CSV table of C-alpha atoms in Angstrom, one decimal:
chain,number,residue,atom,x,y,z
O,29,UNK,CA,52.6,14.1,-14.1
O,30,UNK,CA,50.3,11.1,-12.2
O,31,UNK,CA,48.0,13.6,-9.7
O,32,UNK,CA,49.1,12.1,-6.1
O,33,UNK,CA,46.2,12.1,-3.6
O,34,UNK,CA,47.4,13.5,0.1
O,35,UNK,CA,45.9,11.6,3.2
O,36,UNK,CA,46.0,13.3,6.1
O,37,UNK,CA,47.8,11.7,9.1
O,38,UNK,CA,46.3,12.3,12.6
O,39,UNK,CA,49.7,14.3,14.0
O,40,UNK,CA,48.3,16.6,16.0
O,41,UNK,CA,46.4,17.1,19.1
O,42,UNK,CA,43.7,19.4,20.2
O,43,UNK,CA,44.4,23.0,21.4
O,44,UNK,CA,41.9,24.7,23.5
O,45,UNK,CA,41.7,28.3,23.4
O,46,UNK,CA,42.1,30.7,26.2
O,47,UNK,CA,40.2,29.7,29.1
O,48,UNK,CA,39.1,32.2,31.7
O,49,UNK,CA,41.4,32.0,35.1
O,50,UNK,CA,38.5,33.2,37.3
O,51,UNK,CA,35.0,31.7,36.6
O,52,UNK,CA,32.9,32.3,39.4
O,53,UNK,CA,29.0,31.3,40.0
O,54,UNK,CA,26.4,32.0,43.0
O,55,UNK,CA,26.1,28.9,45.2
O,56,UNK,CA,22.0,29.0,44.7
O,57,UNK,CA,23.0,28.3,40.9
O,58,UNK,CA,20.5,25.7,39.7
O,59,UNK,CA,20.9,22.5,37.8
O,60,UNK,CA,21.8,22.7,34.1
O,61,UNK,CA,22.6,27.0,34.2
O,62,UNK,CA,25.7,27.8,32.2
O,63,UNK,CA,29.3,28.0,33.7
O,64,UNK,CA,31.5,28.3,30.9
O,65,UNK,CA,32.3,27.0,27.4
O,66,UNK,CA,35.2,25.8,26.4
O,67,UNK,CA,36.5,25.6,23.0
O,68,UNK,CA,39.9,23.2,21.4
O,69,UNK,CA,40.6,23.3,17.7
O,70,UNK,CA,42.4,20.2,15.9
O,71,UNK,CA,45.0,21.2,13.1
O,72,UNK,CA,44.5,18.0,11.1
O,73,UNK,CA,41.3,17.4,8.5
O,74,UNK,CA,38.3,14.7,8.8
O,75,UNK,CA,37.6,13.0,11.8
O,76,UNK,CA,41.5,13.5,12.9
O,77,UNK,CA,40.6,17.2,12.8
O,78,UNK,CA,37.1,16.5,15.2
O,79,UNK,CA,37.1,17.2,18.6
O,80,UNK,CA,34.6,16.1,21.3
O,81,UNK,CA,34.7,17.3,24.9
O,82,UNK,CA,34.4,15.6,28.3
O,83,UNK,CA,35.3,16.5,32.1
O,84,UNK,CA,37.9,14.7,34.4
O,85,UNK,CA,37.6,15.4,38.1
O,86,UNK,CA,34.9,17.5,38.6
O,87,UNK,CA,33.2,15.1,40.9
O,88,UNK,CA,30.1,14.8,39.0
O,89,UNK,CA,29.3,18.9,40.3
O,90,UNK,CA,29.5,20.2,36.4
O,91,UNK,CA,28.9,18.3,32.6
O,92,UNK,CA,30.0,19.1,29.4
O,93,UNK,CA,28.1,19.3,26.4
O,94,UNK,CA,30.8,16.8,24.4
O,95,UNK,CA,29.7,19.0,20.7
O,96,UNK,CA,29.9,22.8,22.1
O,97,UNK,CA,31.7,22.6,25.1
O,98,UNK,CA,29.5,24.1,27.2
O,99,UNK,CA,29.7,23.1,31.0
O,100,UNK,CA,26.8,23.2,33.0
O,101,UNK,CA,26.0,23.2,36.8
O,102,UNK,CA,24.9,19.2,37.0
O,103,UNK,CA,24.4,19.0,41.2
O,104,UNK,CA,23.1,21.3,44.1
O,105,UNK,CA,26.1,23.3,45.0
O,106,UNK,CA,26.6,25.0,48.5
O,107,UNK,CA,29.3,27.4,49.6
O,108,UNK,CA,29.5,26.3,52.9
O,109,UNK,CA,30.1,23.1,52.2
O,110,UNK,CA,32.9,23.2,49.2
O,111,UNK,CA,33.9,26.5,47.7
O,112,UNK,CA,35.7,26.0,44.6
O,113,UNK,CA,36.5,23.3,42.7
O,114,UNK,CA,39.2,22.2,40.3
O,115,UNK,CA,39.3,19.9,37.3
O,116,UNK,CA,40.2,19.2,33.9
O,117,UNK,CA,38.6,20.0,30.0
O,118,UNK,CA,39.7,17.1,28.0
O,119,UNK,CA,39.2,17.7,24.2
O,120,UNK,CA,39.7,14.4,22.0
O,121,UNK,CA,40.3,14.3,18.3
O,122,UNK,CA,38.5,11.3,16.6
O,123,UNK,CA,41.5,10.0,14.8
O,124,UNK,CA,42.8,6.4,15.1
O,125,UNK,CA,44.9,6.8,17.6
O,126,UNK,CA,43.2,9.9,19.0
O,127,UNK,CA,44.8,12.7,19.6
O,128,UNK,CA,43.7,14.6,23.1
O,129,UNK,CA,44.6,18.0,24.9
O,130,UNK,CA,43.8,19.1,28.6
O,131,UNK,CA,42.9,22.2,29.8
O,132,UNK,CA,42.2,23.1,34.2
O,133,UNK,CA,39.5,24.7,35.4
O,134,UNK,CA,39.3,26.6,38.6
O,135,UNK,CA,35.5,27.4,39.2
O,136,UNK,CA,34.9,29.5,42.7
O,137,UNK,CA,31.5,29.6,44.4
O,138,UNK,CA,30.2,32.9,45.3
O,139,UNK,CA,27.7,33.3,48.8
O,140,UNK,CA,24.2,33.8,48.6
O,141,UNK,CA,22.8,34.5,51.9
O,142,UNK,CA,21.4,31.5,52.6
O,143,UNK,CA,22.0,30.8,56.4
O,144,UNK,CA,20.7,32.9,59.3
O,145,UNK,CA,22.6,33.9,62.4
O,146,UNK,CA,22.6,30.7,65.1
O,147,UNK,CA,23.2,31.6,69.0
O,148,UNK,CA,25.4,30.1,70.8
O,149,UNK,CA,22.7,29.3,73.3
O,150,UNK,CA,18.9,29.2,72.5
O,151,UNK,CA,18.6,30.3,76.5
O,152,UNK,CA,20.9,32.6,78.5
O,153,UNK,CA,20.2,32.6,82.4
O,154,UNK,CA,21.8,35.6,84.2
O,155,UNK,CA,21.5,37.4,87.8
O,156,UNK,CA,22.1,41.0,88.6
O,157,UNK,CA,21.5,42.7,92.4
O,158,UNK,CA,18.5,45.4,92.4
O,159,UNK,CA,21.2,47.8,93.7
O,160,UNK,CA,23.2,47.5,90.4
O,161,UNK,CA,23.8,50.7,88.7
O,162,UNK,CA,22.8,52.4,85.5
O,163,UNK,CA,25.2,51.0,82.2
O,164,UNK,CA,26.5,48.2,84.5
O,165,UNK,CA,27.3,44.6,82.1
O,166,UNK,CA,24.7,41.7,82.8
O,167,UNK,CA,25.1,39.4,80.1
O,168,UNK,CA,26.5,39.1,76.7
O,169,UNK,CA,24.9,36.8,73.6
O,170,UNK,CA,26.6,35.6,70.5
O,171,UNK,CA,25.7,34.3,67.0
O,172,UNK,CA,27.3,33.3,64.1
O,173,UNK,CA,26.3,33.1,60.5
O,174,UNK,CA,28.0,30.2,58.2
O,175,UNK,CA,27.8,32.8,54.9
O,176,UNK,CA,29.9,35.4,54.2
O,177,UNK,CA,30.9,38.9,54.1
O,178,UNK,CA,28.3,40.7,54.8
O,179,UNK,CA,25.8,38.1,54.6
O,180,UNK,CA,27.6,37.2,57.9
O,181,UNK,CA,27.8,40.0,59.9
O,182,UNK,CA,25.5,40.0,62.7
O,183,UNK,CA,23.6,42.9,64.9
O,184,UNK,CA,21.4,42.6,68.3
O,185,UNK,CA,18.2,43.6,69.1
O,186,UNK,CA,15.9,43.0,72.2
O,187,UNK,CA,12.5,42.8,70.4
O,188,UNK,CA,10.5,42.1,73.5
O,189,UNK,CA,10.9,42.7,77.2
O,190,UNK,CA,8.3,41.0,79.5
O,191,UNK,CA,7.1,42.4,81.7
O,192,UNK,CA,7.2,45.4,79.8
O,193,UNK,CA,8.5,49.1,80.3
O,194,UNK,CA,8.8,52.4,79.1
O,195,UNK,CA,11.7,53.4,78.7
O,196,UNK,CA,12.7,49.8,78.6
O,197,UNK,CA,14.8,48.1,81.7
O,198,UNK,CA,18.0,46.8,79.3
O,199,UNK,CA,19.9,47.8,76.4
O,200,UNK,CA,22.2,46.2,74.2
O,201,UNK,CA,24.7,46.8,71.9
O,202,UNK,CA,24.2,46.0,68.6
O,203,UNK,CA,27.9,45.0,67.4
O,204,UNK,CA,29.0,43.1,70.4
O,205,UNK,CA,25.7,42.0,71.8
O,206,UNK,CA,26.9,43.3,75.2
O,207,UNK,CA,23.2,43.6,77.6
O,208,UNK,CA,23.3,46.6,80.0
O,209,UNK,CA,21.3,48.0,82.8
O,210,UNK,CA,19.6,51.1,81.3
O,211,UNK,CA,17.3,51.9,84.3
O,212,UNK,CA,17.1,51.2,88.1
O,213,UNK,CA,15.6,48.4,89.3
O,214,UNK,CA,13.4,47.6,92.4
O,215,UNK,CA,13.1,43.7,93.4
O,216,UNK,CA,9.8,44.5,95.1
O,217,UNK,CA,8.1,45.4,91.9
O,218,UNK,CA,9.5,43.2,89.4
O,219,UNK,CA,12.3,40.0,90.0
O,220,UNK,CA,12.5,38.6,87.1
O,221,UNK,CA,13.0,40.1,83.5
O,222,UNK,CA,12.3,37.9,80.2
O,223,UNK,CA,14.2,39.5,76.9
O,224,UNK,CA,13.7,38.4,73.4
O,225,UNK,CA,16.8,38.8,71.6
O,226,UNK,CA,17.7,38.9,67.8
O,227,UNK,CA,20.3,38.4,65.9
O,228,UNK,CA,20.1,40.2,62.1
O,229,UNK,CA,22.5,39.3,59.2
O,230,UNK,CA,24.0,42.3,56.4
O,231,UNK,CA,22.6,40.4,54.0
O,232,UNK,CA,20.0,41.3,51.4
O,233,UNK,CA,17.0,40.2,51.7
O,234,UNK,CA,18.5,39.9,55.9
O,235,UNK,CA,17.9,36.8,57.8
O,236,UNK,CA,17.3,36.4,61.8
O,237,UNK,CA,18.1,34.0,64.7
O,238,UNK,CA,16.3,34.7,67.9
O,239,UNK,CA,17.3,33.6,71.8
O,240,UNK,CA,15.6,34.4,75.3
O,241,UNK,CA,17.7,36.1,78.2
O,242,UNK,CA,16.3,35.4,81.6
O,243,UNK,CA,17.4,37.9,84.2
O,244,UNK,CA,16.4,37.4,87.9
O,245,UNK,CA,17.1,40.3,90.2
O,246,UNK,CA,19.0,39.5,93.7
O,247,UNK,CA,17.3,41.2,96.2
O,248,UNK,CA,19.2,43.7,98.4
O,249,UNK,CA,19.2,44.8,101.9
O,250,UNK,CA,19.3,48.1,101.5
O,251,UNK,CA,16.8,49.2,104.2
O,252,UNK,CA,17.6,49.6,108.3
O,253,UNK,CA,15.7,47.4,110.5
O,254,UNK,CA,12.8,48.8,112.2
O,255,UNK,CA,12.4,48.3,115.7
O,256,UNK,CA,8.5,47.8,116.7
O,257,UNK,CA,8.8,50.1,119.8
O,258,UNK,CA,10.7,53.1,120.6
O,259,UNK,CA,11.9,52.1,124.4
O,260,UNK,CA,12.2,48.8,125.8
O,261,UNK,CA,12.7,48.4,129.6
O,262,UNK,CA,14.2,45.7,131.7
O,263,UNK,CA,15.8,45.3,135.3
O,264,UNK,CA,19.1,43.4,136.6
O,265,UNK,CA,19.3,42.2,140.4
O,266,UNK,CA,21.9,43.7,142.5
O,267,UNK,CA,24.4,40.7,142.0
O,268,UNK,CA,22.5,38.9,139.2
O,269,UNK,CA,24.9,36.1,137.6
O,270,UNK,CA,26.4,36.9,134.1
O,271,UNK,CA,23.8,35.9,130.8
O,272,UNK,CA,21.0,36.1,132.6
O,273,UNK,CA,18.5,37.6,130.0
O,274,UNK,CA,17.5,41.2,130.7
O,275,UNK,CA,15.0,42.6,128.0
O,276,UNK,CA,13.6,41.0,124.7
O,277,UNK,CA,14.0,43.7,121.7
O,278,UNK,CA,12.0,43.0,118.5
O,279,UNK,CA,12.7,45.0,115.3
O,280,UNK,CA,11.1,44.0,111.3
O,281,UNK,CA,14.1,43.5,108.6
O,282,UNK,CA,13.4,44.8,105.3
O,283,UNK,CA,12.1,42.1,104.3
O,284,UNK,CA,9.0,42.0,106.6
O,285,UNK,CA,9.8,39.5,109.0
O,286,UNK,CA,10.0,40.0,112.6
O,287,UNK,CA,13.1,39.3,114.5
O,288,UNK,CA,13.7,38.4,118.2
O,289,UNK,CA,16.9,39.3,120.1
O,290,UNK,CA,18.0,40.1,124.0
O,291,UNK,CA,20.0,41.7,125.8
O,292,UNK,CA,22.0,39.8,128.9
């Protein structure tokens, strides 16, 4: 028998192995951590049977080692901005021709509380009359957070109140950011209110936004005029012609000013 020597043929293409259908990584990941490894074997022998790896439509966010297969983060990611991404694991035997397999990717960006609550207004400008009862609505604030979950979720708080009070003049509530009268009010003492407002994310470590609410109090009339003397006298001819002034009256509003009126 004359020994025959077998050459292999390059008839076969790479196969990956099972590849995870949920890879997920924080958006804070930094530049070179690991995602994943992938991994192909090559059924034929030599260089036909050698497989190197590279990365088709990832957008230059991720790179492959092409001798292990691991993928690594290769750019600043951010939720916000894109939050998953799709592409492609190409393995390619070294054969002539070469061989190649594919394999898709699906890797989803997890939050990291990483943006604090923004109001919808820096300054929030609001009137209430002094005769306004307890619990009645003034104003309402607002802010959003662009994470997530509870890294987005957002509760109120006035932190300061100038001038200041105790108990304190407003109150607000913490889920809607609803601002109510807590106590009365008396334009005479104080007309204009200054709040510093918060805004608190869910998120650990929590982050804060802040606005000011301006409240000027509308001054009421809510006391009787005054009349300066008790009696007031005055005398009418016989046949004196009609609107011919009698008597001058003079009485103080509650605002301190004098006022003239007469009587014909």
């Amino acid at each position: 028998l004359v020994p025959r020597l077998l050459l292999d043929i390059n008839d076969n293409s790479p196969v990956f192995d099972p590849i995870p259908s949920s890879i997920e990584i924080p958006e804070d990941a930094a530049i070179g951590d690991n995602v994943t490894t992938v991994s192909a074997t090559d059924a034929d022998s030599g260089l036909n049977g050698e497989v190197r790896y590279s990365l088709e439509g990832s957008a230059g966010m991720f790179s492959v080692n092409p001798d292990t297969g691991l993928i690594t983060v290769a750019a600043k990611l951010d939720r916000e901005t894109q939050d998953k991404y799709s592409f492609r694991a190409v393995a390619q035997d070294q054969g002539r021709p070469t061989l190649s397999g594919e394999a898709s990717l699906v890797v989803t960006i997890t939050d990291v509380n990483d943006n604090a609550p923004i109001f919808t207004k820096q300054q929030y400008e609001t009137f209430i009359k002094e005769n306004a009862t307890i619990g009645t609505d003034v104003t309402s604030v607002s802010a959003t957070d662009k994470d997530e979950g509870l890294n987005a979720v957002v509760s109120y708080y006035i932190t300061k109140q100038e001038p200041p009070s105790s108990p304190e003049i407003f109150t607000i509530n913490a889920t809607s950011g609803s601002i109510s009268l807590a106590q009365e009010l008396d334009y005479s003492k104080v007309k204009r209110y200054t709040l510093e407002v918060e805004g608190r994310d869910h998120g650990s470590p929590s982050l804060t936004g802040t606005a000011v609410v301006v409240i000027s109090v509308e001054e009421v009339n809510d006391t009787p005029p005054r009349f300066l003397h008790r009696t007031y006298h005055g005398k009418v001819e016989e046949e004196q012609e009609p609107g011919v002034e009698i008597v001058e009256v003079k009485f103080l509003s509650s605002i301190l000013q004098t006022v003239f009126s007469s009587i014909s």
